Amino acid sequence: MESQPYAGQVALVTGAASGIGRAVALRLAREGAAVALLDVDAAGAAETERLVRALETPVRTVAVTVDVSEAAQVRAAVERAVAALGTPAILVNCAGISRGGPVANLDDDDWERVQAVNLRGTFLCCKAVTPLMTAAGYGRVVNISSGTGVRVGPGSGAYAASKAGVIALTKALAGELATAGVTANVVAPGITDTAMTRGAFGTRAAIEESARTGRIANPMGVVLEPEDIAAAVAFFALPESGRITGQTLHVNAGAYMP
Ligand code: NAP
């Protein structure tokens, strides 16, 4: 059996139906956490639930369908997760979308939707869950931003603004929760092979080419896997990471060194 640093804890993971969110949920579950799997994609979340139940040491789990941009849905989803599993010790906000284009051509609705899911969704989930953590005197919040939230290129205005916002929001939260036993940190992934990147690049080969030679190339010349990002999330979620807060950890194979 692997080490179980999260045994007895509940983790709530958004975007858990796919990619990085699924890898985070599986990593935390493998190491003992009961996992609430929140996503707008019910079928994908059900598949993650199946994978959690198939682990060598299965943990309690529940899949909850929710659009994280809708306040009432978020409150109901958190209530459902708490009723099923108990108060979350860990909150990981992975749900996200990417829509792009130069500012002059950017569709207003695309701008709104990207902010609504990536930034408002993160805010709403933090707002719903952190009071429970404060009341319990313990919590680990990990928000997923992006390298694009810091190193911004042309055509990424909506996405970059939302991801820069996630970093700023997390810093504010870290200060507010500092004396409550609750930390808030950011993981900023580089180019990672998920449905989101497959949608943008088309093929694994095109993602690899971009990692080697594109604008966001990295010196290792590698494409990251969702498990690489999950490892950084798991680090922030550890009980012994309690003195680390308000930080952004870039997992990008050296593409950007702040
Ligand atoms: P992904 O495979 O597309 O997973 C994102 C998940 O979020 C999907 O299941 C998606 O459902 C769900 N989602 C979208 N809108 C939602 C909403 N309103 N409410 C609830 N769930 C929603 O993408 P990923 O690459 O794992 O992305 C995870 C996070 O990492 C995102 O925040 C992304 O911005 C960030 N990130 C990714 C990369 C990368 O290279 N992949 C790099 C930097 C940052 P649907 O599929 O139905 O939309």
mmCIF file of C-alpha atoms and ligand atoms in Angstrom:
data_model
loop_
_atom_site.group_PDB
_atom_site.id
_atom_site.type_symbol
_atom_site.label_atom_id
_atom_site.label_comp_id
_atom_site.label_asym_id
_atom_site.label_seq_id
_atom_site.Cartn_x
_atom_site.Cartn_y
_atom_site.Cartn_z
ATOM 1 C CA MET A 1 0.000 0.000 0.000
ATOM 2 C CA GLU A 2 1.206 3.538 -0.775
ATOM 3 C CA SER A 3 1.682 6.034 2.068
ATOM 4 C CA GLN A 4 -1.641 7.494 3.184
ATOM 5 C CA PRO A 5 -1.037 11.136 4.232
ATOM 6 C CA TYR A 6 -4.677 12.075 3.547
ATOM 7 C CA ALA A 7 -6.294 9.135 5.371
ATOM 8 C CA GLY A 8 -9.417 10.322 7.185
ATOM 9 C CA GLN A 9 -9.592 13.502 5.083
ATOM 10 C CA VAL A 10 -12.145 14.575 2.482
ATOM 11 C CA ALA A 11 -10.987 16.234 -0.741
ATOM 12 C CA LEU A 12 -13.313 18.158 -3.032
ATOM 13 C CA VAL A 13 -11.967 18.351 -6.588
ATOM 14 C CA THR A 14 -13.600 20.350 -9.381
ATOM 15 C CA GLY A 15 -12.969 19.464 -13.016
ATOM 16 C CA ALA A 16 -12.598 15.889 -11.766
ATOM 17 C CA ALA A 17 -14.132 14.340 -14.896
ATOM 18 C CA SER A 18 -11.048 14.835 -17.034
ATOM 19 C CA GLY A 19 -7.357 15.565 -17.359
ATOM 20 C CA ILE A 20 -5.641 17.239 -14.428
ATOM 21 C CA GLY A 21 -8.697 17.113 -12.133
ATOM 22 C CA ARG A 22 -9.083 13.367 -12.629
ATOM 23 C CA ALA A 23 -5.369 12.801 -11.967
ATOM 24 C CA VAL A 24 -5.577 14.925 -8.797
ATOM 25 C CA ALA A 25 -8.626 12.997 -7.548
ATOM 26 C CA LEU A 26 -6.940 9.646 -8.194
ATOM 27 C CA ARG A 27 -3.674 10.749 -6.559
ATOM 28 C CA LEU A 28 -5.416 11.978 -3.392
ATOM 29 C CA ALA A 29 -7.668 8.901 -3.296
ATOM 30 C CA ARG A 30 -4.704 6.532 -3.713
ATOM 31 C CA GLU A 31 -3.153 8.244 -0.706
ATOM 32 C CA GLY A 32 -6.214 7.867 1.470
ATOM 33 C CA ALA A 33 -8.583 10.818 0.884
ATOM 34 C CA ALA A 34 -12.298 10.366 0.335
ATOM 35 C CA VAL A 35 -12.960 12.307 -2.857
ATOM 36 C CA ALA A 36 -15.909 14.397 -4.030
ATOM 37 C CA LEU A 37 -15.771 14.641 -7.823
ATOM 38 C CA LEU A 38 -17.405 17.833 -9.078
ATOM 39 C CA ASP A 39 -17.806 18.511 -12.781
ATOM 40 C CA VAL A 40 -20.292 19.673 -15.397
ATOM 41 C CA ASP A 41 -19.508 16.479 -17.337
ATOM 42 C CA ALA A 42 -21.573 13.842 -15.511
ATOM 43 C CA ALA A 43 -20.378 10.906 -17.625
ATOM 44 C CA GLY A 44 -16.724 11.828 -17.151
ATOM 45 C CA ALA A 45 -17.174 12.250 -13.401
ATOM 46 C CA ALA A 46 -18.901 8.850 -13.243
ATOM 47 C CA GLU A 47 -15.883 7.333 -15.012
ATOM 48 C CA THR A 48 -13.511 8.943 -12.478
ATOM 49 C CA GLU A 49 -15.751 7.552 -9.716
ATOM 50 C CA ARG A 50 -15.407 4.083 -11.279
ATOM 51 C CA LEU A 51 -11.605 4.463 -11.366
ATOM 52 C CA VAL A 52 -11.543 5.506 -7.695
ATOM 53 C CA ARG A 53 -13.682 2.507 -6.709
ATOM 54 C CA ALA A 54 -11.305 0.243 -8.666
ATOM 55 C CA LEU A 55 -8.214 1.360 -6.695
ATOM 56 C CA GLU A 56 -6.294 -1.277 -4.786
ATOM 57 C CA THR A 57 -7.473 0.385 -1.563
ATOM 58 C CA PRO A 58 -10.816 1.982 -2.502
ATOM 59 C CA VAL A 59 -11.959 5.100 -0.644
ATOM 60 C CA ARG A 60 -15.349 6.704 -0.237
ATOM 61 C CA THR A 61 -16.307 8.839 -3.217
ATOM 62 C CA VAL A 62 -19.215 10.747 -4.713
ATOM 63 C CA ALA A 63 -19.678 12.332 -8.131
ATOM 64 C CA VAL A 64 -21.657 15.584 -8.216
ATOM 65 C CA THR A 65 -22.773 17.330 -11.400
ATOM 66 C CA VAL A 66 -22.311 21.100 -11.168
ATOM 67 C CA ASP A 67 -21.606 24.144 -13.280
ATOM 68 C CA VAL A 68 -19.066 25.933 -11.091
ATOM 69 C CA SER A 69 -19.988 29.322 -12.556
ATOM 70 C CA GLU A 70 -23.476 29.138 -10.968
ATOM 71 C CA ALA A 71 -23.579 30.160 -7.288
ATOM 72 C CA ALA A 72 -26.705 28.183 -6.350
ATOM 73 C CA GLN A 73 -25.378 25.049 -8.054
ATOM 74 C CA VAL A 74 -22.046 25.364 -6.256
ATOM 75 C CA ARG A 75 -23.723 25.740 -2.855
ATOM 76 C CA ALA A 76 -25.939 22.699 -3.556
ATOM 77 C CA ALA A 77 -22.987 20.630 -4.809
ATOM 78 C CA VAL A 78 -20.905 21.401 -1.731
ATOM 79 C CA GLU A 79 -23.857 20.525 0.517
ATOM 80 C CA ARG A 80 -24.232 17.221 -1.322
ATOM 81 C CA ALA A 81 -20.521 16.421 -1.049
ATOM 82 C CA VAL A 82 -20.480 17.259 2.670
ATOM 83 C CA ALA A 83 -23.592 15.164 3.303
ATOM 84 C CA ALA A 84 -22.016 12.199 1.508
ATOM 85 C CA LEU A 85 -18.432 12.399 2.788
ATOM 86 C CA GLY A 86 -18.053 15.054 5.499
ATOM 87 C CA THR A 87 -16.278 18.419 5.731
ATOM 88 C CA PRO A 88 -13.544 18.894 3.106
ATOM 89 C CA ALA A 89 -9.986 19.287 4.384
ATOM 90 C CA ILE A 90 -8.783 19.786 0.794
ATOM 91 C CA LEU A 91 -10.290 21.855 -2.027
ATOM 92 C CA VAL A 92 -8.745 21.692 -5.501
ATOM 93 C CA ASN A 93 -10.200 23.979 -8.168
ATOM 94 C CA CYS A 94 -9.343 22.447 -11.556
ATOM 95 C CA ALA A 95 -12.492 23.138 -13.591
ATOM 96 C CA GLY A 96 -11.558 25.364 -16.482
ATOM 97 C CA ILE A 97 -12.009 26.227 -20.108
ATOM 98 C CA SER A 98 -9.876 27.946 -22.729
ATOM 99 C CA ARG A 99 -11.210 30.244 -25.436
ATOM 100 C CA GLY A 100 -8.924 32.615 -27.220
ATOM 101 C CA GLY A 101 -8.259 35.166 -29.879
ATOM 102 C CA PRO A 102 -6.810 38.659 -30.142
ATOM 103 C CA VAL A 103 -8.634 41.204 -27.980
ATOM 104 C CA ALA A 104 -9.944 43.141 -30.971
ATOM 105 C CA ASN A 105 -11.683 40.021 -32.298
ATOM 106 C CA LEU A 106 -12.555 38.346 -29.012
ATOM 107 C CA ASP A 107 -16.219 37.476 -28.783
ATOM 108 C CA ASP A 108 -17.800 39.185 -25.732
ATOM 109 C CA ASP A 109 -19.573 35.977 -24.745
ATOM 110 C CA ASP A 110 -16.314 34.005 -24.903
ATOM 111 C CA TRP A 111 -14.685 36.579 -22.617
ATOM 112 C CA GLU A 112 -17.592 36.311 -20.153
ATOM 113 C CA ARG A 113 -17.661 32.515 -20.191
ATOM 114 C CA VAL A 114 -13.920 32.154 -19.573
ATOM 115 C CA GLN A 115 -14.062 34.545 -16.600
ATOM 116 C CA ALA A 116 -17.250 32.839 -15.347
ATOM 117 C CA VAL A 117 -15.801 29.327 -15.289
ATOM 118 C CA ASN A 118 -12.128 29.928 -14.501
ATOM 119 C CA LEU A 119 -12.278 32.876 -12.111
ATOM 120 C CA ARG A 120 -15.860 33.151 -10.806
ATOM 121 C CA GLY A 121 -16.046 29.345 -10.487
ATOM 122 C CA THR A 122 -12.879 29.301 -8.388
ATOM 123 C CA PHE A 123 -14.210 32.181 -6.278
ATOM 124 C CA LEU A 124 -17.606 30.512 -5.730
ATOM 125 C CA CYS A 125 -16.063 27.195 -4.679
ATOM 126 C CA CYS A 126 -13.619 28.921 -2.315
ATOM 127 C CA LYS A 127 -16.503 30.972 -0.890
ATOM 128 C CA ALA A 128 -18.634 27.872 -0.293
ATOM 129 C CA VAL A 129 -15.917 25.644 1.162
ATOM 130 C CA THR A 130 -13.451 27.801 3.117
ATOM 131 C CA PRO A 131 -15.897 28.763 5.909
ATOM 132 C CA LEU A 132 -16.252 25.024 6.623
ATOM 133 C CA MET A 133 -12.460 24.736 6.787
ATOM 134 C CA THR A 134 -12.163 27.781 9.030
ATOM 135 C CA ALA A 135 -14.768 26.307 11.375
ATOM 136 C CA ALA A 136 -12.774 23.061 11.457
ATOM 137 C CA GLY A 137 -9.477 24.913 11.981
ATOM 138 C CA TYR A 138 -7.815 23.102 9.077
ATOM 139 C CA GLY A 139 -7.766 23.305 5.297
ATOM 140 C CA ARG A 140 -5.687 23.143 2.141
ATOM 141 C CA VAL A 141 -6.942 25.075 -0.895
ATOM 142 C CA VAL A 142 -5.124 24.531 -4.193
ATOM 143 C CA ASN A 143 -6.230 26.555 -7.206
ATOM 144 C CA ILE A 144 -5.099 25.699 -10.715
ATOM 145 C CA SER A 145 -3.903 28.685 -12.711
ATOM 146 C CA SER A 146 -1.606 28.422 -15.734
ATOM 147 C CA GLY A 147 1.808 29.580 -16.885
ATOM 148 C CA THR A 148 -0.273 31.776 -19.186
ATOM 149 C CA GLY A 149 -1.507 33.646 -16.109
ATOM 150 C CA VAL A 150 2.014 35.021 -15.694
ATOM 151 C CA ARG A 151 3.810 34.766 -19.032
ATOM 152 C CA VAL A 152 1.192 36.196 -21.346
ATOM 153 C CA GLY A 153 1.302 35.915 -25.113
ATOM 154 C CA PRO A 154 -0.789 37.408 -27.921
ATOM 155 C CA GLY A 155 -4.227 35.875 -28.405
ATOM 156 C CA SER A 156 -4.579 34.667 -24.815
ATOM 157 C CA GLY A 157 -6.226 37.756 -23.251
ATOM 158 C CA ALA A 158 -9.375 36.148 -21.856
ATOM 159 C CA TYR A 159 -7.680 33.004 -20.573
ATOM 160 C CA ALA A 160 -4.599 34.834 -19.244
ATOM 161 C CA ALA A 161 -6.717 37.433 -17.427
ATOM 162 C CA SER A 162 -8.781 34.703 -15.770
ATOM 163 C CA LYS A 163 -5.673 32.782 -14.694
ATOM 164 C CA ALA A 164 -3.868 35.898 -13.410
ATOM 165 C CA GLY A 165 -7.073 36.551 -11.463
ATOM 166 C CA VAL A 166 -6.880 33.092 -9.904
ATOM 167 C CA ILE A 167 -3.392 33.897 -8.590
ATOM 168 C CA ALA A 168 -4.510 37.254 -7.151
ATOM 169 C CA LEU A 169 -7.641 35.717 -5.602
ATOM 170 C CA THR A 170 -5.548 32.982 -3.986
ATOM 171 C CA LYS A 171 -3.120 35.489 -2.468
ATOM 172 C CA ALA A 172 -6.020 37.440 -0.944
ATOM 173 C CA LEU A 173 -7.499 34.210 0.429
ATOM 174 C CA ALA A 174 -4.130 33.125 1.852
ATOM 175 C CA GLY A 175 -3.914 36.308 3.910
ATOM 176 C CA GLU A 176 -7.521 36.071 5.069
ATOM 177 C CA LEU A 177 -7.160 32.454 6.230
ATOM 178 C CA ALA A 178 -3.623 32.672 7.608
ATOM 179 C CA THR A 179 -4.579 32.383 11.271
ATOM 180 C CA ALA A 180 -7.312 29.776 10.691
ATOM 181 C CA GLY A 181 -5.103 26.779 9.900
ATOM 182 C CA VAL A 182 -6.070 27.046 6.224
ATOM 183 C CA THR A 183 -3.547 27.539 3.409
ATOM 184 C CA ALA A 184 -4.269 28.640 -0.154
ATOM 185 C CA ASN A 185 -1.797 28.069 -2.966
ATOM 186 C CA VAL A 186 -1.637 27.911 -6.748
ATOM 187 C CA VAL A 187 -0.282 25.328 -9.149
ATOM 188 C CA ALA A 188 0.456 26.782 -12.583
ATOM 189 C CA PRO A 189 0.823 24.031 -15.185
ATOM 190 C CA GLY A 190 2.757 24.282 -18.403
ATOM 191 C CA ILE A 191 1.651 22.422 -21.502
ATOM 192 C CA THR A 192 -0.041 19.222 -20.318
ATOM 193 C CA ASP A 193 -1.595 16.474 -22.421
ATOM 194 C CA THR A 194 -5.329 16.613 -21.659
ATOM 195 C CA ALA A 195 -8.602 16.938 -23.562
ATOM 196 C CA MET A 196 -8.149 20.718 -23.398
ATOM 197 C CA THR A 197 -4.780 20.633 -25.185
ATOM 198 C CA ARG A 198 -5.911 17.925 -27.616
ATOM 199 C CA GLY A 199 -8.766 20.276 -28.501
ATOM 200 C CA ALA A 200 -6.365 23.159 -29.113
ATOM 201 C CA PHE A 201 -3.513 21.283 -30.851
ATOM 202 C CA GLY A 202 -5.313 18.318 -32.403
ATOM 203 C CA THR A 203 -2.762 15.546 -31.866
ATOM 204 C CA ARG A 204 -0.169 14.361 -29.343
ATOM 205 C CA ALA A 205 2.499 14.967 -32.002
ATOM 206 C CA ALA A 206 1.443 18.612 -32.356
ATOM 207 C CA ILE A 207 1.557 19.068 -28.560
ATOM 208 C CA GLU A 208 5.062 17.524 -28.493
ATOM 209 C CA GLU A 209 6.207 19.803 -31.290
ATOM 210 C CA SER A 210 4.917 22.838 -29.379
ATOM 211 C CA ALA A 211 6.712 21.724 -26.198
ATOM 212 C CA ARG A 212 9.975 21.417 -28.180
ATOM 213 C CA THR A 213 9.845 24.446 -30.458
ATOM 214 C CA GLY A 214 6.708 26.569 -29.859
ATOM 215 C CA ARG A 215 6.335 29.906 -28.061
ATOM 216 C CA ILE A 216 5.867 28.062 -24.771
ATOM 217 C CA ALA A 217 8.610 25.482 -25.418
ATOM 218 C CA ASN A 218 10.465 24.141 -22.394
ATOM 219 C CA PRO A 219 14.172 23.253 -22.063
ATOM 220 C CA MET A 220 13.349 19.620 -21.260
ATOM 221 C CA GLY A 221 11.432 19.444 -24.531
ATOM 222 C CA VAL A 222 8.682 17.386 -22.900
ATOM 223 C CA VAL A 223 4.909 17.420 -22.676
ATOM 224 C CA LEU A 224 3.698 17.281 -19.088
ATOM 225 C CA GLU A 225 1.276 14.582 -17.975
ATOM 226 C CA PRO A 226 -1.698 15.254 -15.647
ATOM 227 C CA GLU A 227 0.095 13.189 -12.973
ATOM 228 C CA ASP A 228 2.992 15.716 -12.984
ATOM 229 C CA ILE A 229 0.543 18.443 -12.009
ATOM 230 C CA ALA A 230 -1.210 16.199 -9.465
ATOM 231 C CA ALA A 231 2.127 15.678 -7.676
ATOM 232 C CA ALA A 232 2.460 19.431 -7.059
ATOM 233 C CA VAL A 233 -1.152 19.666 -5.871
ATOM 234 C CA ALA A 234 -0.574 16.739 -3.519
ATOM 235 C CA PHE A 235 2.448 18.537 -2.052
ATOM 236 C CA PHE A 236 0.454 21.671 -1.172
ATOM 237 C CA ALA A 237 -2.318 19.441 0.233
ATOM 238 C CA LEU A 238 -0.022 17.684 2.718
ATOM 239 C CA PRO A 239 -0.564 18.294 6.438
ATOM 240 C CA GLU A 240 3.127 19.283 6.756
ATOM 241 C CA SER A 241 2.765 22.026 4.101
ATOM 242 C CA GLY A 242 0.894 24.154 6.641
ATOM 243 C CA ARG A 243 3.439 26.997 6.642
ATOM 244 C CA ILE A 244 3.336 27.421 2.852
ATOM 245 C CA THR A 245 0.615 29.802 1.705
ATOM 246 C CA GLY A 246 -0.049 32.354 -1.031
ATOM 247 C CA GLN A 247 2.528 30.688 -3.290
ATOM 248 C CA THR A 248 2.474 29.759 -6.966
ATOM 249 C CA LEU A 249 4.301 26.616 -8.023
ATOM 250 C CA HIS A 250 5.025 26.438 -11.753
ATOM 251 C CA VAL A 251 5.107 22.881 -13.094
ATOM 252 C CA ASN A 252 6.381 23.460 -16.610
ATOM 253 C CA ALA A 253 9.632 21.545 -17.259
ATOM 254 C CA GLY A 254 11.522 24.851 -16.973
ATOM 255 C CA ALA A 255 9.521 26.762 -19.595
ATOM 256 C CA TYR A 256 9.176 29.759 -17.297
ATOM 257 C CA MET A 257 11.325 30.512 -14.253
ATOM 258 C CA PRO A 258 9.836 33.337 -12.154
HETATM 259 P P1 NAP B 1 -9.885 19.223 -19.286
HETATM 260 O O1 NAP B 1 -9.333 17.877 -19.518
HETATM 261 O O2 NAP B 1 -10.740 19.861 -20.324
HETATM 262 O O3 NAP B 1 -10.649 19.214 -17.872
HETATM 263 C C1 NAP B 1 -11.404 20.309 -17.427
HETATM 264 C C2 NAP B 1 -12.687 19.792 -16.804
HETATM 265 O O4 NAP B 1 -13.431 20.927 -16.302
HETATM 266 C C3 NAP B 1 -13.594 19.096 -17.825
HETATM 267 O O5 NAP B 1 -14.125 17.923 -17.299
HETATM 268 C C4 NAP B 1 -14.661 20.141 -18.078
HETATM 269 O O6 NAP B 1 -15.880 19.599 -18.521
HETATM 270 C C5 NAP B 1 -14.786 20.742 -16.700
HETATM 271 N N1 NAP B 1 -15.536 21.994 -16.734
HETATM 272 C C6 NAP B 1 -15.559 22.928 -17.718
HETATM 273 N N2 NAP B 1 -16.426 23.893 -17.423
HETATM 274 C C7 NAP B 1 -16.976 23.579 -16.228
HETATM 275 C C8 NAP B 1 -17.947 24.184 -15.407
HETATM 276 N N3 NAP B 1 -18.552 25.325 -15.756
HETATM 277 N N4 NAP B 1 -18.271 23.592 -14.240
HETATM 278 C C9 NAP B 1 -17.699 22.427 -13.874
HETATM 279 N N5 NAP B 1 -16.768 21.793 -14.611
HETATM 280 C C10 NAP B 1 -16.402 22.370 -15.774
HETATM 281 O O7 NAP B 1 -8.708 20.265 -19.060
HETATM 282 P P2 NAP B 1 -7.370 20.197 -18.154
HETATM 283 O O8 NAP B 1 -6.255 20.482 -19.074
HETATM 284 O O9 NAP B 1 -7.344 19.013 -17.279
HETATM 285 O O10 NAP B 1 -7.588 21.517 -17.308
HETATM 286 C C11 NAP B 1 -7.664 21.517 -15.883
HETATM 287 C C12 NAP B 1 -7.215 22.889 -15.395
HETATM 288 O O11 NAP B 1 -5.826 23.065 -15.721
HETATM 289 C C13 NAP B 1 -7.946 24.056 -16.077
HETATM 290 O O12 NAP B 1 -8.211 25.051 -15.122
HETATM 291 C C14 NAP B 1 -6.936 24.558 -17.093
HETATM 292 O O13 NAP B 1 -7.122 25.912 -17.403
HETATM 293 C C15 NAP B 1 -5.644 24.307 -16.351
HETATM 294 N N6 NAP B 1 -4.446 24.243 -17.216
HETATM 295 C C16 NAP B 1 -4.317 23.274 -18.161
HETATM 296 C C17 NAP B 1 -3.170 23.244 -18.949
HETATM 297 C C18 NAP B 1 -2.938 22.205 -20.003
HETATM 298 O O14 NAP B 1 -1.940 22.312 -20.741
HETATM 299 N N7 NAP B 1 -3.794 21.193 -20.119
HETATM 300 C C19 NAP B 1 -2.159 24.205 -18.765
HETATM 301 C C20 NAP B 1 -2.347 25.179 -17.805
HETATM 302 C C21 NAP B 1 -3.497 25.193 -17.030
HETATM 303 P P3 NAP B 1 -16.187 19.642 -20.121
HETATM 304 O O15 NAP B 1 -15.159 18.760 -20.753
HETATM 305 O O16 NAP B 1 -17.577 19.129 -20.244
HETATM 306 O O17 NAP B 1 -16.016 21.097 -20.528
#
